[in-house]
PDB file of C-alpha atoms in Angstrom:
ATOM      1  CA  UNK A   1      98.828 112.667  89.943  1.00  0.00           C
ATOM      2  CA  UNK A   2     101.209 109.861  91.224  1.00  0.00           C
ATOM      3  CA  UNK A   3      99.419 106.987  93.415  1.00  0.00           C
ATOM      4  CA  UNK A   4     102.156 105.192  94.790  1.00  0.00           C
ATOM      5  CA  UNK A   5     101.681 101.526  95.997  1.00  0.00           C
ATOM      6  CA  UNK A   6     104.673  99.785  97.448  1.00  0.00           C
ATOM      7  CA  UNK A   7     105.149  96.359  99.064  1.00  0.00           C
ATOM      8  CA  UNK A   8     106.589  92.573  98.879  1.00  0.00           C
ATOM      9  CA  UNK A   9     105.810  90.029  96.630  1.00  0.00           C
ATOM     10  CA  UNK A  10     102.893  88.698  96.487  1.00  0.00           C
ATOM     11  CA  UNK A  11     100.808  91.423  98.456  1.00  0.00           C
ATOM     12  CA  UNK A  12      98.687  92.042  95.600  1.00  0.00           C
ATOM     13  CA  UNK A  13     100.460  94.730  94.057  1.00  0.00           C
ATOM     14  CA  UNK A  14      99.599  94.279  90.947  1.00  0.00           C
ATOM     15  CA  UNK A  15      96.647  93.542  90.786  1.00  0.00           C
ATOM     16  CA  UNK A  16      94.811  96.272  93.019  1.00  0.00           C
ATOM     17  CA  UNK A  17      96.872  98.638  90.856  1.00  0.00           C
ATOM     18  CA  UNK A  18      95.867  97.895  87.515  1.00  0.00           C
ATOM     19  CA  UNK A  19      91.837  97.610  89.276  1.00  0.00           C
ATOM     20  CA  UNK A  20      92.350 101.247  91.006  1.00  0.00           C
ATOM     21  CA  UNK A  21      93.810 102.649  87.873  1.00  0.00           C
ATOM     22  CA  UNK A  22      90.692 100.829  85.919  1.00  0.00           C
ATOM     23  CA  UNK A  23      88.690 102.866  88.078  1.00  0.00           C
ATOM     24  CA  UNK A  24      90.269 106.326  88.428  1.00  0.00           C
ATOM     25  CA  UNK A  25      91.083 106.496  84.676  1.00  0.00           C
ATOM     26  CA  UNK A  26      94.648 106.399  85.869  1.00  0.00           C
ATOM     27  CA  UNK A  27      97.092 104.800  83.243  1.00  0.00           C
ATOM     28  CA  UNK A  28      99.136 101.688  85.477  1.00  0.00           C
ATOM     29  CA  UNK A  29     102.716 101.420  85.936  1.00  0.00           C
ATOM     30  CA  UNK A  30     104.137  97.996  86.527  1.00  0.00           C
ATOM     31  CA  UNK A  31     107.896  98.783  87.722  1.00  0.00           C
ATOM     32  CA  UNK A  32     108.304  94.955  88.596  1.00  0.00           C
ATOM     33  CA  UNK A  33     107.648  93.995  85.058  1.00  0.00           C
ATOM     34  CA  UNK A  34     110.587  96.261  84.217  1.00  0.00           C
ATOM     35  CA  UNK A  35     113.092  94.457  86.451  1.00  0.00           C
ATOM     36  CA  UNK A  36     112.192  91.292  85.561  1.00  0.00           C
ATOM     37  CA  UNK A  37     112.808  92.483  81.700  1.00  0.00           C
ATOM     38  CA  UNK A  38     116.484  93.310  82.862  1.00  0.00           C
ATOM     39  CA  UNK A  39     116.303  89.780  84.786  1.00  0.00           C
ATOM     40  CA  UNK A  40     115.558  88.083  81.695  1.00  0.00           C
ATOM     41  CA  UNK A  41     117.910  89.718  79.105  1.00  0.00           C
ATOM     42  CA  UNK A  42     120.367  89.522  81.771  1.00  0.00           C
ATOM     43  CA  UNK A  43     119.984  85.076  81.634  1.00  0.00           C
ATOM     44  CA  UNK A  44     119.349  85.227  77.935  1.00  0.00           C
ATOM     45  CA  UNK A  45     122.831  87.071  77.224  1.00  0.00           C
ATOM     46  CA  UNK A  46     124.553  84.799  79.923  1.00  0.00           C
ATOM     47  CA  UNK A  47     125.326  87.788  81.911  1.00  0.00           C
ATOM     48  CA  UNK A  48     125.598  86.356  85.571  1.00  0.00           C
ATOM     49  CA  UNK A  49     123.279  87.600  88.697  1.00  0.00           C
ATOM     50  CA  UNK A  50     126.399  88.394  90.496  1.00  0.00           C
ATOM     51  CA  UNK A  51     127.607  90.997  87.674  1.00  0.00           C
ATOM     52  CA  UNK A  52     126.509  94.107  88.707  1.00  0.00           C
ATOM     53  CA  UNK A  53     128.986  95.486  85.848  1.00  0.00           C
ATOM     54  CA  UNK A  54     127.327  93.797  83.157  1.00  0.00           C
ATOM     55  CA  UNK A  55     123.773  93.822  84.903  1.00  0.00           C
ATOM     56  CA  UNK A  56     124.038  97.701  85.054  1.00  0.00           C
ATOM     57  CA  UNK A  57     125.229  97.648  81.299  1.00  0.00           C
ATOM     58  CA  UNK A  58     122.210  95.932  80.581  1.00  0.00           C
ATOM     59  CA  UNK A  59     119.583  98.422  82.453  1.00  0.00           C
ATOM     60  CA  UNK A  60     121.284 101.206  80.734  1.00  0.00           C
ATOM     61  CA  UNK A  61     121.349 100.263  77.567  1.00  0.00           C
ATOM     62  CA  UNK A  62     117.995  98.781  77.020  1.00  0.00           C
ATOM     63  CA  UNK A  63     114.707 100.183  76.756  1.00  0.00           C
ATOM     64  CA  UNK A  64     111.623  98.906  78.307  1.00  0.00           C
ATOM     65  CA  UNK A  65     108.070  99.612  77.368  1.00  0.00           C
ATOM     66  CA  UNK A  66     104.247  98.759  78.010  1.00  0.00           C
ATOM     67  CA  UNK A  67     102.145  97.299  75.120  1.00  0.00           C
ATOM     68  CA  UNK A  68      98.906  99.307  74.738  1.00  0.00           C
ATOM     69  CA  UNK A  69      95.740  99.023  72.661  1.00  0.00           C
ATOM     70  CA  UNK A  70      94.881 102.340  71.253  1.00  0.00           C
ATOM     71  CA  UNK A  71      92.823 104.089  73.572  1.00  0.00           C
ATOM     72  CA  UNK A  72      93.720 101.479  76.650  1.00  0.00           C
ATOM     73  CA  UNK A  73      95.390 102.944  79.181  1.00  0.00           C
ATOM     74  CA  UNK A  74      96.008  99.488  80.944  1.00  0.00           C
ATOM     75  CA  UNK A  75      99.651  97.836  79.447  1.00  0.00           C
ATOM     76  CA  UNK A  76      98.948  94.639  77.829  1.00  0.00           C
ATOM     77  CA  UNK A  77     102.341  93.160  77.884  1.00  0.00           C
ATOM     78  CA  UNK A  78     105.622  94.483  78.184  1.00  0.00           C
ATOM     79  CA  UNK A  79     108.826  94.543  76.330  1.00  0.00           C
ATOM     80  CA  UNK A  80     112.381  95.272  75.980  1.00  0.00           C
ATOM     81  CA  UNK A  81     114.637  96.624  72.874  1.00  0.00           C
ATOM     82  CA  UNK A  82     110.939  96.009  71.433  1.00  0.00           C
ATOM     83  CA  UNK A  83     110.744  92.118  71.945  1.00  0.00           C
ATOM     84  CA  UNK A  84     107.535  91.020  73.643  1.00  0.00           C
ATOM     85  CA  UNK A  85     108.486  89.350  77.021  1.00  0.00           C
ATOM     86  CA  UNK A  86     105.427  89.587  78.725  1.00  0.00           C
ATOM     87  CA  UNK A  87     105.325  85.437  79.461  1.00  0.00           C
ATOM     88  CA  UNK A  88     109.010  84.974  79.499  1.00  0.00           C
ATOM     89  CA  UNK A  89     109.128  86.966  82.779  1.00  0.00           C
ATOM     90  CA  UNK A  90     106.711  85.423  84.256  1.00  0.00           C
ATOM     91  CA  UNK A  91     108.740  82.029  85.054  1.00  0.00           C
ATOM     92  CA  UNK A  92     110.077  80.534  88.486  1.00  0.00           C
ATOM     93  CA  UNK A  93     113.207  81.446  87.046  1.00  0.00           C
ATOM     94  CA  UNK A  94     112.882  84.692  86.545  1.00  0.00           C
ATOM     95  CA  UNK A  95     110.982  84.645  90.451  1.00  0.00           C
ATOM     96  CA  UNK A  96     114.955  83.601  91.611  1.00  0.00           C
ATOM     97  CA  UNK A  97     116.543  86.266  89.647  1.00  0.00           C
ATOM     98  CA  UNK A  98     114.554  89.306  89.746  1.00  0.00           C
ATOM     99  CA  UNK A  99     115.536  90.454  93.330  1.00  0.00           C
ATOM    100  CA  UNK A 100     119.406  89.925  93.037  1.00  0.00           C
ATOM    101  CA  UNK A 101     119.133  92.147  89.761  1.00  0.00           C
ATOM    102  CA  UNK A 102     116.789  94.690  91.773  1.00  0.00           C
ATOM    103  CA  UNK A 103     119.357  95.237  94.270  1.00  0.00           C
ATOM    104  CA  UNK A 104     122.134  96.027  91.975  1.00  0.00           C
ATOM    105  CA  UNK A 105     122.722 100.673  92.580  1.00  0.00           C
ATOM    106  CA  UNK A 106     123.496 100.889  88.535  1.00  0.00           C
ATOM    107  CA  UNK A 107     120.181  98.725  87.919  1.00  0.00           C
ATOM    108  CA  UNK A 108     117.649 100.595  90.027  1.00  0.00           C
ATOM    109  CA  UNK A 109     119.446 104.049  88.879  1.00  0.00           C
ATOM    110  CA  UNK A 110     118.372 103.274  84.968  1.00  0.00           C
ATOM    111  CA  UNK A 111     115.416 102.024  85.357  1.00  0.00           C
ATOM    112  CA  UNK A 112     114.112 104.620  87.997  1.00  0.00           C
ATOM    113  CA  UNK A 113     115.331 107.017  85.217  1.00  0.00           C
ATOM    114  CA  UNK A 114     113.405 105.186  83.107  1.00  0.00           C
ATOM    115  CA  UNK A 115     109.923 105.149  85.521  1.00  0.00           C
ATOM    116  CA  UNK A 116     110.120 108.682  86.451  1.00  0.00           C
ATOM    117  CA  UNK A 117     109.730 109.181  82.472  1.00  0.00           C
ATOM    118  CA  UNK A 118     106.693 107.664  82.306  1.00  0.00           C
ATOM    119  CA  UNK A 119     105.282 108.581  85.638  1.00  0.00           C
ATOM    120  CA  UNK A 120     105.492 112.165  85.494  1.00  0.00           C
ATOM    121  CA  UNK A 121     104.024 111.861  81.624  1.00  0.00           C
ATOM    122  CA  UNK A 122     100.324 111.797  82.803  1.00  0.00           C
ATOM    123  CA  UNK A 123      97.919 110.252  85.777  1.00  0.00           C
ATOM    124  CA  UNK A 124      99.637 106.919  87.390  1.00  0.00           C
ATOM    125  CA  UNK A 125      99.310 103.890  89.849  1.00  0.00           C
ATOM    126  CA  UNK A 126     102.522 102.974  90.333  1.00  0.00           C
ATOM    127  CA  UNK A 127     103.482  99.572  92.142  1.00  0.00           C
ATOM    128  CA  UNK A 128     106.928  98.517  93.108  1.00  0.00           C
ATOM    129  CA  UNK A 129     108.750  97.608  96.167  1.00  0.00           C
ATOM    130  CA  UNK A 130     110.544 101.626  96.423  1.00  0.00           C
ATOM    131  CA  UNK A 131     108.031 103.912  94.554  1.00  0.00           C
ATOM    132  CA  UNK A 132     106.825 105.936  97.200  1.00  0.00           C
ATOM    133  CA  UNK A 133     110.459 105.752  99.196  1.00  0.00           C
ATOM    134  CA  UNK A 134     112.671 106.667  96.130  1.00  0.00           C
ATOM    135  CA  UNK A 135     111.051 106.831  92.935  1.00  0.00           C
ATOM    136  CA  UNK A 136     108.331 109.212  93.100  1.00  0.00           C
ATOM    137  CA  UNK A 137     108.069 110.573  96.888  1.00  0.00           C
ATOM    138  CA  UNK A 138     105.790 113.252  95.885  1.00  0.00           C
ATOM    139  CA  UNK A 139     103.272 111.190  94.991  1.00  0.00           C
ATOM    140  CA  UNK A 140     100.131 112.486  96.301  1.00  0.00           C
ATOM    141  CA  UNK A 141      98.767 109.167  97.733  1.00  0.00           C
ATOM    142  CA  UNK A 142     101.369 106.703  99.036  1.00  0.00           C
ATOM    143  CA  UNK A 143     100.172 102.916 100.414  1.00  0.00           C
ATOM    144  CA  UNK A 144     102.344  99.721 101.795  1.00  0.00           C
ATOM    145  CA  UNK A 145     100.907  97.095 100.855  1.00  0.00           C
ATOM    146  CA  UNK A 146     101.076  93.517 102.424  1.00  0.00           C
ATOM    147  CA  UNK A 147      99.791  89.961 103.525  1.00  0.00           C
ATOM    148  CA  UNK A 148     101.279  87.315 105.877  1.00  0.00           C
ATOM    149  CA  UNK A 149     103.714  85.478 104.195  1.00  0.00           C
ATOM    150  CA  UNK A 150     101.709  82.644 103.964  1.00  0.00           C
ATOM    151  CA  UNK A 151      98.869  83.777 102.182  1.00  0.00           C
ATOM    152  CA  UNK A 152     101.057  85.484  99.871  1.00  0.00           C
ATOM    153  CA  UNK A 153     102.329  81.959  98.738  1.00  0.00           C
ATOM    154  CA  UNK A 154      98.991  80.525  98.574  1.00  0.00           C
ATOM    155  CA  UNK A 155      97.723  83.517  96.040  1.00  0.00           C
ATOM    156  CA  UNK A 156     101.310  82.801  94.044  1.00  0.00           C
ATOM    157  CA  UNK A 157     100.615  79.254  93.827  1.00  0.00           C
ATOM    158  CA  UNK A 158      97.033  80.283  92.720  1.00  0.00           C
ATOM    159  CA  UNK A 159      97.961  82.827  90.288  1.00  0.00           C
ATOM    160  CA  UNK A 160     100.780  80.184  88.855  1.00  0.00           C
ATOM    161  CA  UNK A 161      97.918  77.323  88.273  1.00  0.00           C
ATOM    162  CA  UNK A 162      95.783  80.045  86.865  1.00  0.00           C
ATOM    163  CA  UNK A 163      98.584  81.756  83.891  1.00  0.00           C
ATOM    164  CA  UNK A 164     100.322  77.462  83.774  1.00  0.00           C
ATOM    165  CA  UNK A 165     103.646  79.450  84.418  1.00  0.00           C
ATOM    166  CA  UNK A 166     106.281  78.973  87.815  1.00  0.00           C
ATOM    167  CA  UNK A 167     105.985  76.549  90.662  1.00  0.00           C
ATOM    168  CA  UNK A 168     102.770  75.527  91.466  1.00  0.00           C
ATOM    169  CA  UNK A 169     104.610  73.481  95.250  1.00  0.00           C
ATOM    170  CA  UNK A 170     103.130  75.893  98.126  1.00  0.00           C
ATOM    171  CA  UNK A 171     106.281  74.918  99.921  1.00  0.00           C
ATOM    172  CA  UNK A 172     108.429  76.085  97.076  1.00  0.00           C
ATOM    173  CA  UNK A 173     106.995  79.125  96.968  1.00  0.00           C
ATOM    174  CA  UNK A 174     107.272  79.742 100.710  1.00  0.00           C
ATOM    175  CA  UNK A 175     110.640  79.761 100.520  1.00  0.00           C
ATOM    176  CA  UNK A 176     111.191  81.607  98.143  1.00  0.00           C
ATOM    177  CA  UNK A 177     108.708  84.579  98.730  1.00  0.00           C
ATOM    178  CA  UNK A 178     110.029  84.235 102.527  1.00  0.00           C
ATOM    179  CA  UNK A 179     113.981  84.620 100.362  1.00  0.00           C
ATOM    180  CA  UNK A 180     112.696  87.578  98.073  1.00  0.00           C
ATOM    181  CA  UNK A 181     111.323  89.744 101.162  1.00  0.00           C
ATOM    182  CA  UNK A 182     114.886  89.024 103.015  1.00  0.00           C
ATOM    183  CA  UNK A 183     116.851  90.073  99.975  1.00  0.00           C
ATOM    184  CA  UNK A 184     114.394  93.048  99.879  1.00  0.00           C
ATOM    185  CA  UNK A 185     114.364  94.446 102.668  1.00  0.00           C
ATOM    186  CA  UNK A 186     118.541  94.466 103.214  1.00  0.00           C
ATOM    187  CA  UNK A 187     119.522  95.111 100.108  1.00  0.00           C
ATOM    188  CA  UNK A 188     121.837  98.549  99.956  1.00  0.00           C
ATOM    189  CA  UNK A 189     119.783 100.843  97.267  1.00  0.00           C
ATOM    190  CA  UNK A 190     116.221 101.417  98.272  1.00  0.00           C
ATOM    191  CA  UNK A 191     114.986  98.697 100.697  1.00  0.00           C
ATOM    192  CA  UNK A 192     111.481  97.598 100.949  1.00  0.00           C
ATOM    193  CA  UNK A 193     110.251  99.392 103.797  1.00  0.00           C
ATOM    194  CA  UNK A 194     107.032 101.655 104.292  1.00  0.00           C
ATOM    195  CA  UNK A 195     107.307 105.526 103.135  1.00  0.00           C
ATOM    196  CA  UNK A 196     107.129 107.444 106.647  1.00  0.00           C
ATOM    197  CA  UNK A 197     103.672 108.674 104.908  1.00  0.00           C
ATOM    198  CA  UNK A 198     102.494 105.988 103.829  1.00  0.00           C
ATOM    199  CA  UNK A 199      99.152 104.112 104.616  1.00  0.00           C
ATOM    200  CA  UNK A 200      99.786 100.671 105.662  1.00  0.00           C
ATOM    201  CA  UNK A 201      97.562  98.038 104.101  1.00  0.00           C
ATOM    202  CA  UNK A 202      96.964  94.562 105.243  1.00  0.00           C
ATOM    203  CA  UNK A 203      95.426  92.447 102.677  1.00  0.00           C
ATOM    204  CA  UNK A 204      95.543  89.542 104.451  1.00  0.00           C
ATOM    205  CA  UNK A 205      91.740  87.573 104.692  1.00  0.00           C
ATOM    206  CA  UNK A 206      90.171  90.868 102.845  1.00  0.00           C
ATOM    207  CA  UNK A 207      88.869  90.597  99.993  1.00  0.00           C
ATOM    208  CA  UNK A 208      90.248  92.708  96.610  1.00  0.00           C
ATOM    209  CA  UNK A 209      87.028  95.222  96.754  1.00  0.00           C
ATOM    210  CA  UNK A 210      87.685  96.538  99.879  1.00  0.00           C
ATOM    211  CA  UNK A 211      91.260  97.303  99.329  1.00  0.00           C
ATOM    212  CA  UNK A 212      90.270  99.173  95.950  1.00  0.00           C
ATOM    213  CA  UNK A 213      87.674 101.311  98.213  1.00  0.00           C
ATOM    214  CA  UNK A 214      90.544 101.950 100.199  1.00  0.00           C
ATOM    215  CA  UNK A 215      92.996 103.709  97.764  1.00  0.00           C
ATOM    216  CA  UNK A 216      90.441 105.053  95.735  1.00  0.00           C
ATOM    217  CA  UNK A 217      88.672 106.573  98.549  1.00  0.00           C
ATOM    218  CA  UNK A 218      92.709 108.312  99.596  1.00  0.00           C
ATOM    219  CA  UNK A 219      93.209 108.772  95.769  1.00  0.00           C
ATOM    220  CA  UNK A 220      89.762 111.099  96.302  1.00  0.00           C
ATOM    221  CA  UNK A 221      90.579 112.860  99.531  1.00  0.00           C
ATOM    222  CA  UNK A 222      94.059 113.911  97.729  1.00  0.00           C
ATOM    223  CA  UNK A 223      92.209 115.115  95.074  1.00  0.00           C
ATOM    224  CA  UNK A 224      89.741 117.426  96.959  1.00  0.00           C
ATOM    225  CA  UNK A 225      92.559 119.192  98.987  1.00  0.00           C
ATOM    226  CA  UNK A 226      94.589 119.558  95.893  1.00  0.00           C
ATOM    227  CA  UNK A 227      91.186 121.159  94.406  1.00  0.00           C
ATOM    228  CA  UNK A 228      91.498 118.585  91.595  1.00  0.00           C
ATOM    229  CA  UNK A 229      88.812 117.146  89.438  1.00  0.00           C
ATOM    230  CA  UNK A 230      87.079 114.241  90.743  1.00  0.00           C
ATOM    231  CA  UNK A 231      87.553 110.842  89.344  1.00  0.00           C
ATOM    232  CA  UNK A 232      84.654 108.185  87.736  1.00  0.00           C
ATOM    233  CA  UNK A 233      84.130 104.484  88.101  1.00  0.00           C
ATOM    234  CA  UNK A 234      84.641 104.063  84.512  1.00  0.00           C
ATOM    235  CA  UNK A 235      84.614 100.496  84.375  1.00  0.00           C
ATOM    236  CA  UNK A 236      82.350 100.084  87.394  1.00  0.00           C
ATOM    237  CA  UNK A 237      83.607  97.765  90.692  1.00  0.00           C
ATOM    238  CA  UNK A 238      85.322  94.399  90.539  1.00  0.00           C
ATOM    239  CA  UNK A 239      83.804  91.587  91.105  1.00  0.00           C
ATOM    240  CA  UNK A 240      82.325  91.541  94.960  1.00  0.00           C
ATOM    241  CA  UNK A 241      84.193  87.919  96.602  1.00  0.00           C
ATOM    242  CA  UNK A 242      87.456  87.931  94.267  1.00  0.00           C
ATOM    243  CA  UNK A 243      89.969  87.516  97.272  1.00  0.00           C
ATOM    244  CA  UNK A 244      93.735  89.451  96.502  1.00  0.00           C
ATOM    245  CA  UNK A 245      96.170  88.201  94.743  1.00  0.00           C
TER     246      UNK A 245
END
């Protein structure tokens, strides 16, 4: 089963995914982290963001994974040709570069390729900006999910101060979330936008509970018309006043 959760930066993405997954028993599929691995062994080689040649070469050639710990189905880092880049990607540099990569066709062709893999391999929450759109659109339970584009920048600036890695200048980070959702959404292959099926989520002022009750509860209903098993709390609830990030 494919949960597909889609959106612009910032929304929360990531984190709701890796908490629903925690709770279905799902396994979690960060696509972002892969892009930003192409991203960042795209500026290490000195290939230039405007080289959608030698950006494609890149995506095709490399190979990016998801460090485990045996019997954890939640990735602990990720890496690419088998270097650990699981800080290194996490950089206000890397912010600026990721979506100009993303929109490169040869790019998001590889590493789609490369998600579909993995994805149809088991049970997965899959977050991106085109999952439900392009990557897997038979996933059984599809959500956009956003925030204004001010609290967005506010949880960035909060999530920078918390890892001590990119801007920590709210107006900074404005801009360039504000930048990111404009390249996004017009970019040629796969724009953000909302699968035509797809529950629309708005994270904005709510706090990270309720939003996990919310997929998990769709995640459920998909399962009981499909006839499928149910799914445990394994891990039990996170904790109750933790606001989205």
């Amino acid at each position: 089963m494919i949960i597909a959760i889609d959106g612009p930066s910032g929304a929360g993405k990531s984190t709701v995914a890796k908490a629903v997954a925690k709770r279905l028993g799902f396994s979690c599929l960060d696509t972002g982290a892969m892009y930003r691995a192409v991203a960042w062994r795209a500026l290490a080689d000195g290939v230039a963001l405007d080289d959608a040649e030698g950006l494609g070469r890149i995506a095709r050639a490399c190979e990016v994974s998801f460090v485990h710990e045996p019997g954890d189905p939640m990735p602990k880092g990720v890496a690419i040709d088998g270097a650990d880049v699981s800080a290194a990607i996490r950089t206000a540099e890397i912010d600026r570069a990721v979506s100009p990569v993303s929109a490169v066709p040869a790019v998001r062709e590889a590493l789609v390729a490369q998600q579909r893999r993995i994805g149809r391999s088991g049970d997965y929450v899959v977050e991106g900006r085109d999952i439900g759109t392009a990557v897997f659109p038979e996933a059984s339970v599809k959500v956009f999910l956003t925030a204004s584009a001010e609290e967005r920048a506010h949880r960035r600036v909060r999530q920078n101060v918390d890892r001590g890695v990119g801007s920590i200048d709210y107006g900074e980070v404005l801009a360039d979330i504000c930048r990111r959702d404009d390249i996004d959404s017009s970019r040629a292959a796969s724009p953000l936008k909302p699968a035509e099926d797809a529950v629309r989520l708005d994270s904005t002022g709510r706090y990270i509970e309720d939003v996990i009750d919310d997929i998990c509860a769709l995640a459920r209903q998909a399962l009981a018309r499909s006839g499928g098993a149910g799914t445990g709390d394994a891990d039990g609830r996170e904790r109750a006043g933790e606001g989205v990030r």
